[in-house]
Structure formats: C-alpha cells, structure tokens
Amino acid sequence: MCREIPGDMQGGGGRVRMRILLIMDPGIPVPPTLYGGHERLVSLFAEEYQKLGHEVTLLAGPDSHCSGKTVTFGTNDLGRSKQVRFKEARFVWKYLHRNRDNFDLVHNFGRLIYLLPILNSPLKKIMTYGRPVAQGGIKIVTSLPNHHLIFTACSDNCVATGNIKGHWETVYNAIDFSQYTLNNKVGADAPLIFLGRLDRIKGAHTAIEAAKATNNQLVIAGNISDTEEDQAYFKTVIEPQIDGTQIKYVGPLNDAEKNSRLGHAKALLFPIEWDEPFGMVMIEAMACGTPVIAFRRGSVPEVVENGITGFIVDNAAGMQQKIAEIDAVDRSLCRKIAMERFNVGVIARNYLQLFEGK
C-alpha cells in the first residue's frame, strides 16, 4: 500500500537545485518516536537537504513524514516475514523504474537490493551503511553493470567491513545540535550516565562497576531487548545492582528527557565490548557539553578527541581513572569541537559533495 503525502516544498536557499530521493526501510517510521538510529538520520537529512534548497522526496514506512513529499510503503514491524520484505522490495523496484527520470540523486539508507533497477543508470546513487556490511551483497552488486554508485559508511571502522569492491567513502553520522542544550557546569555530585540498549556488548555492567569504584551515582537509561539472552542479562546482572540511590534505571528516554539527563551528567560512560560502527549517543552527550569516557573499540578513536571531548581508555581501570579527571574537560569546548565535526549541516554537505568533479 502506497500513500503520497505532499509537504511544504519551500526549502531555504532559494531555487531548487537537485531532486533528491531518500529511501529508508519500513519497520520504524521516519522520524522515530523513541529509538531508531537510521530513521532519525534520514529525517535529519530530509530536512537539511530541503533547507539547502533541494526538492526532497522520502520513501519510507507508514506514518513517516518530512517537509518535502513523502511516499509510504510496507509495514512498520521489525519482525515482518521475508515474504513481506520481498513485497516491499518489489514496490521500491517498481517505484524507481517509473520515477528514475524524476530524480537527480537517490540516497539509500535501506536495503542494497532496492537499487537494482537503477544500478547502471546515470542517476547518482549513494548507498549508506550504519552497521557492519554484508560483503556478499557488495560482491554481487559490483559485479553487475553500475554507474555513479558510491558506498558510504559511518566510520573508517565500518567502511573496512565492506570495502572489498566499489567506491567507498567515510561520512560520519550527525545530529542537529540546535536540539541539544549546553550545560556548561555540573556539580561535584552530578551523576554519571549510561545510555544505550541494555545488552551485554554495550557494557552497562562495566559502567556500574566504574560508578561504584569511584563512589559516583549512575543513571542507566535505555531499552531492554526482548531476546531471551538480553532479558536474562538484565535480570541476573543489571537489575540486582539497581538500588534507586547510587544506581538508578530510568528506562527509555524521549528527546527532551535525553537532553536533560545527558546535560546534567558529569560524563557519559561508553564501555562497549564490540566494534561499535559509530555510537550516536557519544555525540548527543557532547552536544550537551558532557564528555565521553569510552573503550578503544570500533569507531571510538574516530569520534572522541582524547582530552578534548572526553577520554579513550582500554579497560575498566582506565575508565575509573579518567572519571576522577573529568573536570579537566572544558564542556563548552567539548560541544564546539563536536558541532564542527558532526552537526547535520556539515554532514549533509559532505554527502552532497561526493559527486563534485565527477
């Protein structure tokens, strides 16, 4: 089922310069109401491209919207069947076949197979990844005739998982810094915060250990996955340590709650046990002036500027040491440096410049 929703076609910056189609998988609407990393990114870029004077169309799941035109399809159900996903792909193929002459750029955050009908067309195409890349799809697509196709991922670390064939570029993730408030100073009794999905690889148990070892309060925020493994991890490892005084669990946060909780924390703890492709919460904390203390895994060395926007450490002992040194970070400078690198306006232009000179 497809719905076309006209929007406000007036973009800042005068005349329309490019006709851009943004694609996102159904499953979660764009923008998401709570969690949804790529869905939030797609919404940000839709609005930013529009502000820059481009004509934007969003192709995404039900209940999605943007300031340009929105075409909705598929089902908002992350557990939907392969048959439903195939019907969704077939819808996108038909849509692109019919409308290939109506766009100058297709920016795809969804499935790679969506691009099959336009692979070898002169239409500019960006395929963006935010998680480790399945190399099989890259090998198949790049073995087919293709033209003006650029693959991007959200960090050098993530690019390395897929850069076996084709043209690859690193373009970092972004947030809208205007939606986050700088808190330039917090008290000595301000809590630490852990914000993220509560499964073992995110390291909430290490954050608790660090808070207890340094005699700090810790606010834990985030959703609990419904998998049996993650439920058991929360019930047996995390929940017994929540006392409501030193260790508090406040559940998932909406945007306003996230802004407040991050801004009033002395540091965000990011003790990951896997190679995180980016870690959006790190720049959300920095946008509030809150420094990040993170394990040296995945994209962390690319995102955190050691001693300026936080600290990069190798283990729990290093994290505990840097908690004691956190006041050395200038919270105003932390936000400023992060905004210069990760604000949506900066990253949107990085995407649009990929085809310059080609």
mmCIF file of C-alpha atoms in Angstrom:
data_model
loop_
_atom_site.group_PDB
_atom_site.id
_atom_site.type_symbol
_atom_site.label_atom_id
_atom_site.label_comp_id
_atom_site.label_asym_id
_atom_site.label_seq_id
_atom_site.Cartn_x
_atom_site.Cartn_y
_atom_site.Cartn_z
ATOM 1 C CA MET A 1 0.000 0.000 0.000
ATOM 2 C CA CYS A 2 1.439 3.356 -1.035
ATOM 3 C CA ARG A 3 0.457 6.807 0.183
ATOM 4 C CA GLU A 4 1.821 10.054 -1.211
ATOM 5 C CA ILE A 5 1.788 12.952 1.226
ATOM 6 C CA PRO A 6 2.551 16.406 -0.214
ATOM 7 C CA GLY A 7 4.601 18.658 2.037
ATOM 8 C CA ASP A 8 5.936 22.180 2.183
ATOM 9 C CA MET A 9 8.131 22.363 -0.940
ATOM 10 C CA GLN A 10 9.769 25.651 0.067
ATOM 11 C CA GLY A 11 13.365 24.976 1.015
ATOM 12 C CA GLY A 12 15.777 27.598 2.306
ATOM 13 C CA GLY A 13 18.440 28.830 -0.056
ATOM 14 C CA GLY A 14 16.222 29.899 -2.965
ATOM 15 C CA ARG A 15 15.693 27.855 -6.114
ATOM 16 C CA VAL A 16 15.595 24.071 -6.107
ATOM 17 C CA ARG A 17 18.965 22.717 -7.202
ATOM 18 C CA MET A 18 18.577 18.911 -7.029
ATOM 19 C CA ARG A 19 15.719 16.444 -6.886
ATOM 20 C CA ILE A 20 16.681 14.022 -4.102
ATOM 21 C CA LEU A 21 15.009 10.744 -3.159
ATOM 22 C CA LEU A 22 15.759 9.393 0.331
ATOM 23 C CA ILE A 23 14.928 5.722 0.962
ATOM 24 C CA MET A 24 14.514 4.009 4.340
ATOM 25 C CA ASP A 25 13.263 0.509 5.149
ATOM 26 C CA PRO A 26 9.819 0.189 6.734
ATOM 27 C CA GLY A 27 9.775 -1.106 10.302
ATOM 28 C CA ILE A 28 10.018 2.173 12.206
ATOM 29 C CA PRO A 29 8.539 5.467 10.972
ATOM 30 C CA VAL A 30 10.711 8.398 9.911
ATOM 31 C CA PRO A 31 11.266 10.244 12.205
ATOM 32 C CA PRO A 32 11.043 7.679 15.043
ATOM 33 C CA THR A 33 9.177 8.479 18.241
ATOM 34 C CA LEU A 34 11.828 6.926 20.510
ATOM 35 C CA TYR A 35 14.706 4.799 19.234
ATOM 36 C CA GLY A 36 15.662 4.414 15.592
ATOM 37 C CA GLY A 37 19.164 5.470 14.596
ATOM 38 C CA HIS A 38 18.990 5.472 10.810
ATOM 39 C CA GLU A 39 15.363 6.585 10.835
ATOM 40 C CA ARG A 40 16.407 9.667 12.800
ATOM 41 C CA LEU A 41 19.308 10.310 10.430
ATOM 42 C CA VAL A 42 17.090 10.051 7.368
ATOM 43 C CA SER A 43 14.685 12.571 8.873
ATOM 44 C CA LEU A 44 17.533 14.975 9.636
ATOM 45 C CA PHE A 45 18.919 14.761 6.108
ATOM 46 C CA ALA A 46 15.480 15.142 4.535
ATOM 47 C CA GLU A 47 15.003 18.404 6.416
ATOM 48 C CA GLU A 48 18.566 19.620 5.811
ATOM 49 C CA TYR A 49 18.513 18.904 2.073
ATOM 50 C CA GLN A 50 15.240 20.804 1.928
ATOM 51 C CA LYS A 51 16.753 23.778 3.798
ATOM 52 C CA LEU A 52 19.611 23.823 1.293
ATOM 53 C CA GLY A 53 17.092 24.399 -1.487
ATOM 54 C CA HIS A 54 16.751 20.870 -2.844
ATOM 55 C CA GLU A 55 13.478 19.130 -3.697
ATOM 56 C CA VAL A 56 13.144 16.150 -1.352
ATOM 57 C CA THR A 57 11.043 13.015 -1.586
ATOM 58 C CA LEU A 58 11.076 10.485 1.254
ATOM 59 C CA LEU A 59 10.265 6.841 0.566
ATOM 60 C CA ALA A 60 9.727 5.112 3.927
ATOM 61 C CA GLY A 61 7.371 3.096 6.123
ATOM 62 C CA PRO A 62 3.862 4.064 7.287
ATOM 63 C CA ASP A 63 3.452 7.198 9.447
ATOM 64 C CA SER A 64 6.646 8.722 8.035
ATOM 65 C CA HIS A 65 6.740 12.386 7.054
ATOM 66 C CA CYS A 66 9.077 15.209 6.065
ATOM 67 C CA SER A 67 8.851 18.792 4.819
ATOM 68 C CA GLY A 68 9.073 17.595 1.229
ATOM 69 C CA LYS A 69 6.943 14.864 -0.323
ATOM 70 C CA THR A 70 6.559 11.518 1.438
ATOM 71 C CA VAL A 71 5.697 8.199 -0.203
ATOM 72 C CA THR A 72 4.912 5.465 2.325
ATOM 73 C CA PHE A 73 5.001 1.718 1.771
ATOM 74 C CA GLY A 74 5.319 -1.594 3.577
ATOM 75 C CA THR A 75 4.669 -2.443 7.219
ATOM 76 C CA ASN A 76 6.074 -0.996 10.440
ATOM 77 C CA ASP A 77 7.014 -4.299 12.033
ATOM 78 C CA LEU A 78 10.669 -5.142 12.675
ATOM 79 C CA GLY A 79 9.748 -8.829 12.826
ATOM 80 C CA ARG A 80 7.924 -8.947 9.494
ATOM 81 C CA SER A 81 8.383 -12.012 7.301
ATOM 82 C CA LYS A 82 10.701 -12.486 4.326
ATOM 83 C CA GLN A 83 7.639 -12.553 2.091
ATOM 84 C CA VAL A 84 6.576 -9.112 3.306
ATOM 85 C CA ARG A 85 10.115 -7.782 2.839
ATOM 86 C CA PHE A 86 10.188 -9.110 -0.712
ATOM 87 C CA LYS A 87 6.895 -7.344 -1.479
ATOM 88 C CA GLU A 88 8.441 -4.152 -0.096
ATOM 89 C CA ALA A 89 11.499 -4.542 -2.317
ATOM 90 C CA ARG A 90 9.267 -5.157 -5.331
ATOM 91 C CA PHE A 91 7.363 -1.961 -4.550
ATOM 92 C CA VAL A 92 10.610 0.033 -4.449
ATOM 93 C CA TRP A 93 11.785 -1.533 -7.751
ATOM 94 C CA LYS A 94 8.544 -0.505 -9.467
ATOM 95 C CA TYR A 95 8.677 2.970 -7.955
ATOM 96 C CA LEU A 96 12.281 3.550 -9.089
ATOM 97 C CA HIS A 97 11.590 2.160 -12.545
ATOM 98 C CA ARG A 98 8.646 4.528 -13.003
ATOM 99 C CA ASN A 99 10.328 7.575 -11.471
ATOM 100 C CA ARG A 100 14.003 7.237 -12.416
ATOM 101 C CA ASP A 101 13.835 10.390 -14.564
ATOM 102 C CA ASN A 102 12.278 12.424 -11.747
ATOM 103 C CA PHE A 103 15.384 12.465 -9.509
ATOM 104 C CA ASP A 104 18.988 13.600 -9.714
ATOM 105 C CA LEU A 105 20.174 11.715 -6.619
ATOM 106 C CA VAL A 106 18.948 8.638 -4.756
ATOM 107 C CA HIS A 107 20.302 8.402 -1.199
ATOM 108 C CA ASN A 108 19.512 4.920 0.092
ATOM 109 C CA PHE A 109 19.639 4.074 3.803
ATOM 110 C CA GLY A 110 17.587 0.929 3.221
ATOM 111 C CA ARG A 111 18.402 -2.402 1.577
ATOM 112 C CA LEU A 112 21.030 -2.541 -1.154
ATOM 113 C CA ILE A 113 18.731 -4.563 -3.421
ATOM 114 C CA TYR A 114 16.408 -1.555 -3.691
ATOM 115 C CA LEU A 115 18.900 -0.013 -6.144
ATOM 116 C CA LEU A 116 18.843 -2.872 -8.687
ATOM 117 C CA PRO A 117 16.587 -1.136 -11.276
ATOM 118 C CA ILE A 118 18.805 1.967 -11.429
ATOM 119 C CA LEU A 119 22.289 0.483 -10.933
ATOM 120 C CA ASN A 120 23.506 1.305 -14.419
ATOM 121 C CA SER A 121 21.504 4.483 -14.948
ATOM 122 C CA PRO A 122 23.238 7.917 -14.955
ATOM 123 C CA LEU A 123 21.274 8.739 -11.806
ATOM 124 C CA LYS A 124 23.613 9.498 -8.865
ATOM 125 C CA LYS A 125 23.322 6.909 -6.102
ATOM 126 C CA ILE A 126 24.587 6.815 -2.502
ATOM 127 C CA MET A 127 24.248 3.593 -0.511
ATOM 128 C CA THR A 128 24.785 4.342 3.198
ATOM 129 C CA TYR A 129 25.581 1.792 5.917
ATOM 130 C CA GLY A 130 25.435 2.257 9.681
ATOM 131 C CA ARG A 131 26.390 -1.264 10.749
ATOM 132 C CA PRO A 132 28.858 -3.958 9.657
ATOM 133 C CA VAL A 133 28.381 -4.641 5.958
ATOM 134 C CA ALA A 134 27.319 -7.978 4.441
ATOM 135 C CA GLN A 135 30.028 -8.430 1.820
ATOM 136 C CA GLY A 136 28.055 -10.901 -0.285
ATOM 137 C CA GLY A 137 25.671 -8.203 -1.464
ATOM 138 C CA ILE A 138 28.543 -5.863 -2.306
ATOM 139 C CA LYS A 139 30.216 -8.553 -4.445
ATOM 140 C CA ILE A 140 27.001 -9.248 -6.360
ATOM 141 C CA VAL A 141 26.059 -5.623 -6.986
ATOM 142 C CA THR A 142 29.539 -4.506 -8.018
ATOM 143 C CA SER A 143 29.779 -7.447 -10.439
ATOM 144 C CA LEU A 144 26.765 -6.032 -12.297
ATOM 145 C CA PRO A 145 26.995 -3.053 -14.666
ATOM 146 C CA ASN A 146 26.766 0.039 -12.479
ATOM 147 C CA HIS A 147 27.291 3.747 -12.836
ATOM 148 C CA HIS A 148 27.529 6.679 -10.404
ATOM 149 C CA LEU A 149 27.258 4.443 -7.314
ATOM 150 C CA ILE A 150 29.094 5.417 -4.131
ATOM 151 C CA PHE A 151 29.030 3.341 -0.941
ATOM 152 C CA THR A 152 29.362 5.173 2.379
ATOM 153 C CA ALA A 153 29.591 4.032 5.980
ATOM 154 C CA CYS A 154 29.558 5.957 9.238
ATOM 155 C CA SER A 155 33.213 5.453 10.230
ATOM 156 C CA ASP A 156 36.502 4.203 8.813
ATOM 157 C CA ASN A 157 35.989 1.171 11.020
ATOM 158 C CA CYS A 158 32.613 0.455 9.411
ATOM 159 C CA VAL A 159 33.892 1.142 5.877
ATOM 160 C CA ALA A 160 36.565 -1.512 6.447
ATOM 161 C CA THR A 161 33.861 -4.182 6.853
ATOM 162 C CA GLY A 162 32.569 -3.679 3.311
ATOM 163 C CA ASN A 163 35.337 -2.079 1.270
ATOM 164 C CA ILE A 164 36.119 -5.066 -0.917
ATOM 165 C CA LYS A 165 34.848 -3.657 -4.224
ATOM 166 C CA GLY A 166 33.363 -0.435 -5.483
ATOM 167 C CA HIS A 167 33.880 3.192 -4.467
ATOM 168 C CA TRP A 168 33.739 3.692 -0.677
ATOM 169 C CA GLU A 169 33.793 6.868 1.435
ATOM 170 C CA THR A 170 33.532 7.572 5.158
ATOM 171 C CA VAL A 171 30.769 10.007 6.070
ATOM 172 C CA TYR A 172 30.095 10.260 9.792
ATOM 173 C CA ASN A 173 26.687 10.238 11.442
ATOM 174 C CA ALA A 174 25.094 13.508 12.503
ATOM 175 C CA ILE A 175 22.678 15.141 14.904
ATOM 176 C CA ASP A 176 21.001 18.537 14.945
ATOM 177 C CA PHE A 177 22.982 20.384 17.607
ATOM 178 C CA SER A 178 20.295 23.071 17.860
ATOM 179 C CA GLN A 179 18.101 20.489 19.599
ATOM 180 C CA TYR A 180 20.608 19.992 22.450
ATOM 181 C CA THR A 181 21.345 22.420 25.261
ATOM 182 C CA LEU A 182 24.836 23.117 26.534
ATOM 183 C CA ASN A 183 25.162 22.686 30.293
ATOM 184 C CA ASN A 184 28.451 24.424 30.922
ATOM 185 C CA LYS A 185 28.880 23.337 34.536
ATOM 186 C CA VAL A 186 27.684 20.478 36.721
ATOM 187 C CA GLY A 187 28.165 19.944 40.429
ATOM 188 C CA ALA A 188 30.587 17.547 42.060
ATOM 189 C CA ASP A 189 27.630 15.322 42.943
ATOM 190 C CA ALA A 190 26.352 15.141 39.337
ATOM 191 C CA PRO A 191 25.773 11.550 38.230
ATOM 192 C CA LEU A 192 27.475 9.577 35.533
ATOM 193 C CA ILE A 193 25.199 8.270 32.792
ATOM 194 C CA PHE A 194 24.961 5.130 30.671
ATOM 195 C CA LEU A 195 22.548 5.468 27.755
ATOM 196 C CA GLY A 196 22.012 2.633 25.316
ATOM 197 C CA ARG A 197 20.411 -0.688 24.666
ATOM 198 C CA LEU A 198 20.792 -2.924 27.704
ATOM 199 C CA ASP A 199 22.599 -5.922 26.316
ATOM 200 C CA ARG A 200 25.983 -7.222 27.355
ATOM 201 C CA ILE A 201 28.040 -5.854 24.455
ATOM 202 C CA LYS A 202 27.035 -2.298 25.396
ATOM 203 C CA GLY A 203 28.725 -2.735 28.790
ATOM 204 C CA ALA A 204 26.220 -1.435 31.355
ATOM 205 C CA HIS A 205 27.750 -3.825 33.924
ATOM 206 C CA THR A 206 31.148 -2.156 33.470
ATOM 207 C CA ALA A 207 29.553 1.276 33.906
ATOM 208 C CA ILE A 208 28.060 0.099 37.212
ATOM 209 C CA GLU A 209 31.439 -1.225 38.311
ATOM 210 C CA ALA A 210 33.084 2.107 37.481
ATOM 211 C CA ALA A 211 30.448 4.134 39.328
ATOM 212 C CA LYS A 212 30.756 2.008 42.446
ATOM 213 C CA ALA A 213 34.559 2.053 42.395
ATOM 214 C CA THR A 214 34.619 5.865 42.174
ATOM 215 C CA ASN A 215 31.703 6.444 44.568
ATOM 216 C CA ASN A 216 29.541 8.132 41.932
ATOM 217 C CA GLN A 217 25.860 7.889 41.161
ATOM 218 C CA LEU A 218 24.998 6.285 37.839
ATOM 219 C CA VAL A 219 21.859 6.824 35.786
ATOM 220 C CA ILE A 220 21.158 3.931 33.415
ATOM 221 C CA ALA A 221 18.790 4.716 30.547
ATOM 222 C CA GLY A 222 17.754 2.684 27.548
ATOM 223 C CA ASN A 223 15.572 -0.092 26.285
ATOM 224 C CA ILE A 224 15.771 -3.777 27.165
ATOM 225 C CA SER A 225 15.763 -6.095 24.161
ATOM 226 C CA ASP A 226 13.099 -8.798 24.217
ATOM 227 C CA THR A 227 15.536 -11.583 23.292
ATOM 228 C CA GLU A 228 15.904 -14.332 25.875
ATOM 229 C CA GLU A 229 19.647 -13.662 26.221
ATOM 230 C CA ASP A 230 19.263 -9.930 26.814
ATOM 231 C CA GLN A 231 16.357 -10.392 29.211
ATOM 232 C CA ALA A 232 18.477 -12.807 31.235
ATOM 233 C CA TYR A 233 21.411 -10.377 31.216
ATOM 234 C CA PHE A 234 19.237 -7.592 32.620
ATOM 235 C CA LYS A 235 17.529 -9.803 35.202
ATOM 236 C CA THR A 236 20.651 -11.505 36.530
ATOM 237 C CA VAL A 237 23.432 -8.936 36.039
ATOM 238 C CA ILE A 238 21.948 -5.432 35.960
ATOM 239 C CA GLU A 239 18.680 -5.429 37.913
ATOM 240 C CA PRO A 240 20.146 -6.830 41.173
ATOM 241 C CA GLN A 241 22.519 -3.838 41.301
ATOM 242 C CA ILE A 242 19.839 -1.184 40.829
ATOM 243 C CA ASP A 243 19.202 0.315 44.267
ATOM 244 C CA GLY A 244 17.416 3.532 43.247
ATOM 245 C CA THR A 245 20.019 5.615 45.077
ATOM 246 C CA GLN A 246 23.500 5.090 43.689
ATOM 247 C CA ILE A 247 22.455 3.034 40.668
ATOM 248 C CA LYS A 248 19.201 4.148 39.031
ATOM 249 C CA TYR A 249 17.390 2.789 35.987
ATOM 250 C CA VAL A 250 15.069 5.299 34.293
ATOM 251 C CA GLY A 251 14.002 3.340 31.192
ATOM 252 C CA PRO A 252 13.921 4.562 27.593
ATOM 253 C CA LEU A 253 14.161 8.337 27.093
ATOM 254 C CA ASN A 254 12.399 10.645 24.650
ATOM 255 C CA ASP A 255 14.325 13.554 23.110
ATOM 256 C CA ALA A 256 13.571 16.044 25.897
ATOM 257 C CA GLU A 257 14.473 13.543 28.620
ATOM 258 C CA LYS A 258 17.658 12.582 26.808
ATOM 259 C CA ASN A 259 18.721 16.220 26.520
ATOM 260 C CA SER A 260 18.136 16.798 30.227
ATOM 261 C CA ARG A 261 19.714 13.578 31.510
ATOM 262 C CA LEU A 262 22.812 13.895 29.336
ATOM 263 C CA GLY A 263 23.254 17.577 30.104
ATOM 264 C CA HIS A 264 23.136 17.076 33.862
ATOM 265 C CA ALA A 265 25.651 14.218 33.888
ATOM 266 C CA LYS A 266 29.358 14.675 34.583
ATOM 267 C CA ALA A 267 30.260 12.098 31.917
ATOM 268 C CA LEU A 268 28.775 9.526 29.577
ATOM 269 C CA LEU A 269 30.273 6.070 30.064
ATOM 270 C CA PHE A 270 30.638 4.030 26.865
ATOM 271 C CA PRO A 271 32.323 0.726 27.862
ATOM 272 C CA ILE A 272 31.478 -1.225 24.712
ATOM 273 C CA GLU A 273 32.510 -4.840 24.228
ATOM 274 C CA TRP A 274 32.128 -4.848 20.448
ATOM 275 C CA ASP A 275 33.272 -2.765 17.476
ATOM 276 C CA GLU A 276 30.520 -0.144 17.514
ATOM 277 C CA PRO A 277 30.163 1.299 13.978
ATOM 278 C CA PHE A 278 29.552 4.814 15.320
ATOM 279 C CA GLY A 279 27.717 5.322 18.610
ATOM 280 C CA MET A 280 25.307 8.225 18.159
ATOM 281 C CA VAL A 281 24.903 8.704 21.907
ATOM 282 C CA MET A 282 28.511 9.899 22.107
ATOM 283 C CA ILE A 283 27.836 12.981 20.004
ATOM 284 C CA GLU A 284 24.486 13.535 21.705
ATOM 285 C CA ALA A 285 26.346 13.773 25.014
ATOM 286 C CA MET A 286 28.985 16.074 23.524
ATOM 287 C CA ALA A 287 26.227 18.340 22.188
ATOM 288 C CA CYS A 288 25.200 18.914 25.818
ATOM 289 C CA GLY A 289 28.818 19.579 26.776
ATOM 290 C CA THR A 290 29.053 16.213 28.505
ATOM 291 C CA PRO A 291 32.370 14.439 27.877
ATOM 292 C CA VAL A 292 32.545 10.776 26.927
ATOM 293 C CA ILE A 293 34.736 8.109 28.517
ATOM 294 C CA ALA A 294 34.818 5.239 26.061
ATOM 295 C CA PHE A 295 36.636 1.979 25.420
ATOM 296 C CA ARG A 296 39.034 1.907 22.470
ATOM 297 C CA ARG A 297 36.796 -0.201 20.223
ATOM 298 C CA GLY A 298 35.191 0.321 16.828
ATOM 299 C CA SER A 299 34.694 3.970 15.877
ATOM 300 C CA VAL A 300 35.580 5.398 19.299
ATOM 301 C CA PRO A 301 39.061 6.680 18.296
ATOM 302 C CA GLU A 302 37.420 8.476 15.349
ATOM 303 C CA VAL A 303 34.627 10.097 17.354
ATOM 304 C CA VAL A 304 36.214 11.007 20.712
ATOM 305 C CA GLU A 305 39.049 13.551 20.698
ATOM 306 C CA ASN A 306 41.113 12.417 23.648
ATOM 307 C CA GLY A 307 41.314 15.076 26.375
ATOM 308 C CA ILE A 308 39.008 17.462 24.470
ATOM 309 C CA THR A 309 35.614 15.780 24.049
ATOM 310 C CA GLY A 310 36.372 13.039 26.551
ATOM 311 C CA PHE A 311 38.811 10.196 27.096
ATOM 312 C CA ILE A 312 39.632 6.961 25.291
ATOM 313 C CA VAL A 313 40.554 4.118 27.638
ATOM 314 C CA ASP A 314 41.493 0.473 27.279
ATOM 315 C CA ASN A 315 39.764 -1.125 30.253
ATOM 316 C CA ALA A 316 37.626 -0.623 33.351
ATOM 317 C CA ALA A 317 40.581 0.570 35.410
ATOM 318 C CA GLY A 318 41.325 3.245 32.829
ATOM 319 C CA MET A 319 37.698 4.342 32.869
ATOM 320 C CA GLN A 320 37.757 4.713 36.641
ATOM 321 C CA GLN A 321 40.936 6.775 36.469
ATOM 322 C CA LYS A 322 39.506 9.179 33.886
ATOM 323 C CA ILE A 323 36.290 9.665 35.864
ATOM 324 C CA ALA A 324 38.478 11.310 38.504
ATOM 325 C CA GLU A 325 39.972 13.584 35.818
ATOM 326 C CA ILE A 326 36.745 14.522 34.064
ATOM 327 C CA ASP A 327 36.726 18.128 35.307
ATOM 328 C CA ALA A 328 39.743 18.758 33.069
ATOM 329 C CA VAL A 329 37.423 18.711 30.041
ATOM 330 C CA ASP A 330 36.040 22.130 29.035
ATOM 331 C CA ARG A 331 32.348 21.393 28.449
ATOM 332 C CA SER A 332 31.849 24.404 26.172
ATOM 333 C CA LEU A 333 34.807 23.410 24.009
ATOM 334 C CA CYS A 334 33.573 19.811 24.008
ATOM 335 C CA ARG A 335 30.323 20.918 22.348
ATOM 336 C CA LYS A 336 32.048 23.346 19.970
ATOM 337 C CA ILE A 337 34.515 20.783 18.615
ATOM 338 C CA ALA A 338 31.849 18.109 18.236
ATOM 339 C CA MET A 339 29.481 20.528 16.474
ATOM 340 C CA GLU A 340 32.152 21.460 13.940
ATOM 341 C CA ARG A 341 32.505 17.784 13.041
ATOM 342 C CA PHE A 342 29.079 16.204 13.454
ATOM 343 C CA ASN A 343 26.347 18.819 13.045
ATOM 344 C CA VAL A 344 23.787 17.811 10.421
ATOM 345 C CA GLY A 345 24.581 20.782 8.178
ATOM 346 C CA VAL A 346 28.226 19.736 7.975
ATOM 347 C CA ILE A 347 27.478 16.084 7.246
ATOM 348 C CA ALA A 348 24.709 16.805 4.709
ATOM 349 C CA ARG A 349 27.154 18.893 2.688
ATOM 350 C CA ASN A 350 29.718 16.098 2.943
ATOM 351 C CA TYR A 351 27.226 13.769 1.278
ATOM 352 C CA LEU A 352 26.305 16.226 -1.465
ATOM 353 C CA GLN A 353 29.976 16.869 -2.239
ATOM 354 C CA LEU A 354 30.663 13.197 -3.001
ATOM 355 C CA PHE A 355 29.870 13.671 -6.659
ATOM 356 C CA GLU A 356 31.622 17.023 -7.126
ATOM 357 C CA GLY A 357 34.024 16.902 -10.026
ATOM 358 C CA LYS A 358 32.535 13.636 -11.349
#
